[in-house]
Structures are given as structure tokens and as C-alpha cells.
């Protein structure tokens, strides 16, 4: 995930920026850069922009070798690619046409295509593929003035940044410097974190408190719509109209480890709690004004999609479970026969593939060896391959015909949580698109589904706020078990597989998942007094059937933990513990119902003394067969 840092004061900025960028390395990134004030031969201030693909270490070595870099003001960035590949030209900072303004940005400019077209029409020349660069040109127009745009010159960086932000739709944490205003950093925030602080030797800004805690523990967390002007001796906070405001100062007493986890005790919990944002970010920019789904990296024409008559979803582990959910959606909405296969099996079978077969490869890391081998095999056999991955420029992205990037950002805990939600949301979009192209869903229906899909962000937040106690009690009830069963029907069955995997990988408690209707064909023999059965029993067309299956378990002494729909009192008659989730359409239950199962797995693991972030024997990325 991208990181911003900025400093203006009396010390050497390069060292402070590098140290801040290094502190944010844990978040993941693919390139880094800085913009530093420097002097031109005529004595005027100019900006030096130095950018590198790869580790901050490379940038640090380059800066260390430059004795001329004595700047005391600058901004820096680590980039996790979204718009545009991870290359030097796409790395931040980005600059205006005259190179006098440099910006670093976290977030997404949703209307960047329109803005870029307008700016190019007024003569601006773009040097990168990023959405961020529009900020540099918009600020330049406001600073220098532009007759075509009818803008008088402000010659005021803070005012120019405020003006630029008024044109942008989307999310931003932004810091800008200008060669004509040495020592000033202008900062803006909307839906992306910005932290500001005053230290003994100057003023600091970062997107993550960890980059500031060496300089100060008293910080201002900028709020949406607020701006700040940093100079070596002062910081001025203003609102969108430029009125001066008095922000609240927060004292931070975290150590570095706590700061990396943003105050959460572990990355797994932090990442589970980030899921509302993942839903929102994965959907940003996906619906055009005309109500059409917009997947610009699709790589396949609608004609090609319309020809698809069979889909294989290939993946491993948690990503495979996202595929099980996709099967229900693609078959349910688009009516295309869909199979889900473990990539490790697919590659050694002889699956039936024709030019109208679409293979959807799902991989968080984008580098799982089995998934990659299956992609190559499928393409040799003539299939079109569509990738769903969290890592821009990863092998899965490069070797697929088209791709959707999940916007989970770097996932650090080995057990996938937020990336799964990103995958399910992306696969839901793909299913809707296939249905729309095939004429099985109308534009109006797609619009309605899209809106409801977006609502799941709030619904996850609601679960996170309200179900902690219920989940903790359920975890206490099963922490000492030897084994557990997860059951459900339809979507509930697909979710059960992910619930069981999460529990076993982080708590080492043996767990299996079954379609609830299968219980009486064998697994019910396991049930005796107190045996934990975790059921997805939300209100759905198969609710009554699921309840009947649970009654059979209850009659044999099972301890039942039910994930049920809010308002369902009847379930309490058979369940020992109930975790409630808001009512959502069955298609979207996986996005909400998985969250309590992730939390349950984590709670059980903690109660059993396990390291939830780094379970034994597991690796985050499985690049060997
Ligand atoms: O990076 P990928 O999504 O391709 O990884 C696939 C599996 O290795 C991964 O999902 C694994 O099962 C995780 N430990 C799940 O939490």
C-alpha cells in the first residue's frame, strides 16, 4: 500500500524522508521516490525528483552518493501500483509541465480520464500512466493561472492545492511542494489517512504514524476535507474554504510494532477490520455514469465474452473458495456452466477446453506456482484466461488476457482474509458483467446489484462493531475441541469451506466443511456430546433445510454455533451460540458471513496460544509446486 512522507525544517530532508519510507516498508510497495528542493546554477530553487523501482534501499544508496543534496524540504513516496505498471515513470513524485510542482498521492482519482483529457486539451503533457499526475497539472494551472481554463494565477501553493482538489472525484492523501515556495508543503486529505506533527527540528507529514514517531508523539490526524500548510516553524490547518481551523492533537504512545499494526494486536485482526475499505476500493470506478459496469483492464471484448460457453475457475486454498462462490454467481446470473478446480489438479488433467472456454485464475499473490502452470496450460489449449489478483504486474496479471485487481493492498498475515473479500467482490463484478453481456441481467438489475454490493461495506462494519462478544463466547465454547464441522447449503456450503480452512490454519484445530445435506451420509457419525458444528444458517431459500440438518446434529449432542440473519429468533431454539449478520441478498452472504468466521478462527487461535500472523508450516506465497 502506498506511503507518503514529507519534511520541512532545519535538518537534511533526504535522510528524514528515507527513514520514514523505510518505516513504511512493511506495507508493501513496488517503487519509491522523493522530490527535494535544490538550487539551479542561477541560484533559483528547483526540484530534484529521484525515483527507483524496487526497494527503498536502492533509493537510499543513490541519495547517499549525492553530496549536493542538502535540501531541508522534500516529499517522498512508496508506490503500490494501481493505475499503470510499476515503472520509474509511474513512481511518485509526479511533476507539473514546468517541473516546478511535485506531488505524492495515495488513493484513486476516479475521474482521472476526463480530467486528463481536459488538461491535455489545454496543452498539458503527461509523462506517466498514473491517475495522480492530474493533481500536478491541476495545481500548476491554479498556481500559474490558465487563460483557457479561465483561471487567474494564485501564486499560493495551498490555495492551488485546494482548487485542484475541488475538481477531483475520488480519494486522496496528498502532499505537494513548489519550487517557487521553498520550505512549504501543502497537504490535503479525503478518504485516505494523513498524519501531521511538529518536531524539534521542523514539520512532518506522513500517511502512517509509524513514519513520524521518531520525531513526535503528538500528532494531528487530518480529517476529510481538511488541508494543512507546513513550513519549518509552523503548521496552519484550514477547511475547504480556506478558513483557519484548530485541529485536535492526539498523543500516540505506540511502539514501532504497534504502529505497524495501527494499534491492532496482530495483522490478522487489522486486515479483517480493513475489509469495509477493501469492498469500497474494489468497487471504485466500476460503474459508468450510464449504468454500465466498467472493467477497463478487461482485456477481452464484449463479443469475446458473449461467446463464452464454459468457465473454469482455477485457484488454490482460500482463492479456490472464492471460486466456489463465483460458480454459484456465474451459473445463477449468467447461466454459463462453471467448474471450480484446484489449480494443482487442473494442470495435470485433460480438461475440455475450446476457444470459447474462459479460464478465471484467482490468486492473491499472483505468483502461486500451480495457478501459473494451469494458466499456461489453459492458454496453450486455446482458452482465454482472466486473472484476479492483488498484485499489479504479478505473473498472473502478466500472463492472463485480462485482469481485475483486487484492492486489498498488501496482506501481511499468512492467512488470507481481506484478499478473499477482494476476490469475492471482484468475482461478483465479473459474474454481473458476464450476465449483462449475455443479456441475462438488465442494466437496471446490474445497477441495483452494484448498489447492494457496495452496501456490504457498511454491513461488514456493523458485524465488526456488534458481534465481538458473541464471537468471543463461541470461541471459548470450542477452543478445547479436537475437531469441528462447518456446514451450510448453497452459498452457505461455499462459505463453510473457507471457515474450516481459516480455523485449521491459524488455530491448528482440525476442521472440515460439508454441505449440510451430506451430514447424514457419513460425517454425522462424528457427532457426540459437545462436538462443535458451525453452521451458516442465514435466511435463504434453503434455510428450513439447513435447520432440519442442524436438528439432526442437535439430537446427537452437537454444540451448535450458528451464523444467522438478524431478527431470526427461531434459530436460538437449536443453536447454543448465535452470531448475527445483517440481512443481505443470498448472492452477497459470502461477503458478510465470512467475516465472523475469520474472527472466530482468530479468537480460537489466540485462546489456544497460536501465532495468528505466522502459522506454523505455512508461507504467504507458494511459488513451488
Ligand atoms: O496467492 P494465492 O491466492 O494464489 O494463494 C493461494 C493459497 O496458497 C492461499 O490462499 C492459502 O491457502 C492461504 N494460506 C489461505 O489463508
Tab-separated table of N, CA and C in Angstrom, residues 29 53 59 236 271 291 295 301 304 329 358 402 435 495-496 540 556 565 609:
chain	number	residue	atom	x	y	z
A	29	UNK	N	5.227	-2.341	-1.334
A	29	UNK	CA	5.324	-1.311	-2.359
A	29	UNK	C	6.160	-1.886	-3.483
A	53	UNK	N	12.533	1.873	-9.108
A	53	UNK	CA	11.683	0.698	-8.942
A	53	UNK	C	12.401	-0.210	-7.959
A	59	UNK	N	17.101	3.535	-3.503
A	59	UNK	CA	16.935	4.987	-3.491
A	59	UNK	C	17.880	5.609	-2.462
A	236	UNK	N	-0.302	25.398	9.496
A	236	UNK	CA	-1.617	26.050	9.511
A	236	UNK	C	-2.646	25.085	8.913
A	271	UNK	N	-6.241	-6.662	9.321
A	271	UNK	CA	-6.675	-6.914	7.937
A	271	UNK	C	-8.158	-7.283	7.864
A	291	UNK	N	-24.543	3.638	-16.196
A	291	UNK	CA	-25.025	2.442	-15.512
A	291	UNK	C	-24.446	1.152	-16.065
A	295	UNK	N	-14.935	-2.315	-16.537
A	295	UNK	CA	-13.718	-3.008	-16.099
A	295	UNK	C	-12.675	-2.752	-17.174
A	301	UNK	N	-12.950	-8.439	-25.377
A	301	UNK	CA	-14.056	-7.621	-25.869
A	301	UNK	C	-15.377	-8.233	-25.405
A	304	UNK	N	-16.126	-11.233	-27.367
A	304	UNK	CA	-15.444	-12.451	-26.893
A	304	UNK	C	-16.148	-13.015	-25.658
A	329	UNK	N	-22.555	-17.731	-8.586
A	329	UNK	CA	-22.979	-16.460	-9.188
A	329	UNK	C	-23.010	-16.544	-10.711
A	358	UNK	N	-13.631	-19.847	-20.972
A	358	UNK	CA	-12.973	-18.777	-20.208
A	358	UNK	C	-12.417	-19.393	-18.933
A	402	UNK	N	-6.724	-10.801	-19.556
A	402	UNK	CA	-7.308	-9.633	-18.885
A	402	UNK	C	-7.199	-9.833	-17.387
A	435	UNK	N	-23.232	-11.744	-17.073
A	435	UNK	CA	-24.694	-11.807	-17.181
A	435	UNK	C	-25.223	-10.652	-18.016
A	495	UNK	N	-19.141	-20.992	1.845
A	495	UNK	CA	-18.539	-20.207	2.933
A	495	UNK	C	-17.944	-21.141	3.990
A	496	UNK	N	-18.625	-22.278	4.215
A	496	UNK	CA	-18.162	-23.231	5.230
A	496	UNK	C	-16.742	-23.701	4.940
A	540	UNK	N	-32.437	-17.929	3.745
A	540	UNK	CA	-32.238	-18.130	2.306
A	540	UNK	C	-33.274	-19.160	1.881
A	556	UNK	N	-28.002	-35.319	18.511
A	556	UNK	CA	-26.870	-36.201	18.861
A	556	UNK	C	-25.865	-35.500	19.762
A	565	UNK	N	-29.297	-14.712	10.391
A	565	UNK	CA	-29.726	-13.375	9.960
A	565	UNK	C	-30.335	-12.620	11.141
A	609	UNK	N	-3.266	-20.066	22.154
A	609	UNK	CA	-1.865	-19.622	22.237
A	609	UNK	C	-1.115	-19.674	20.917
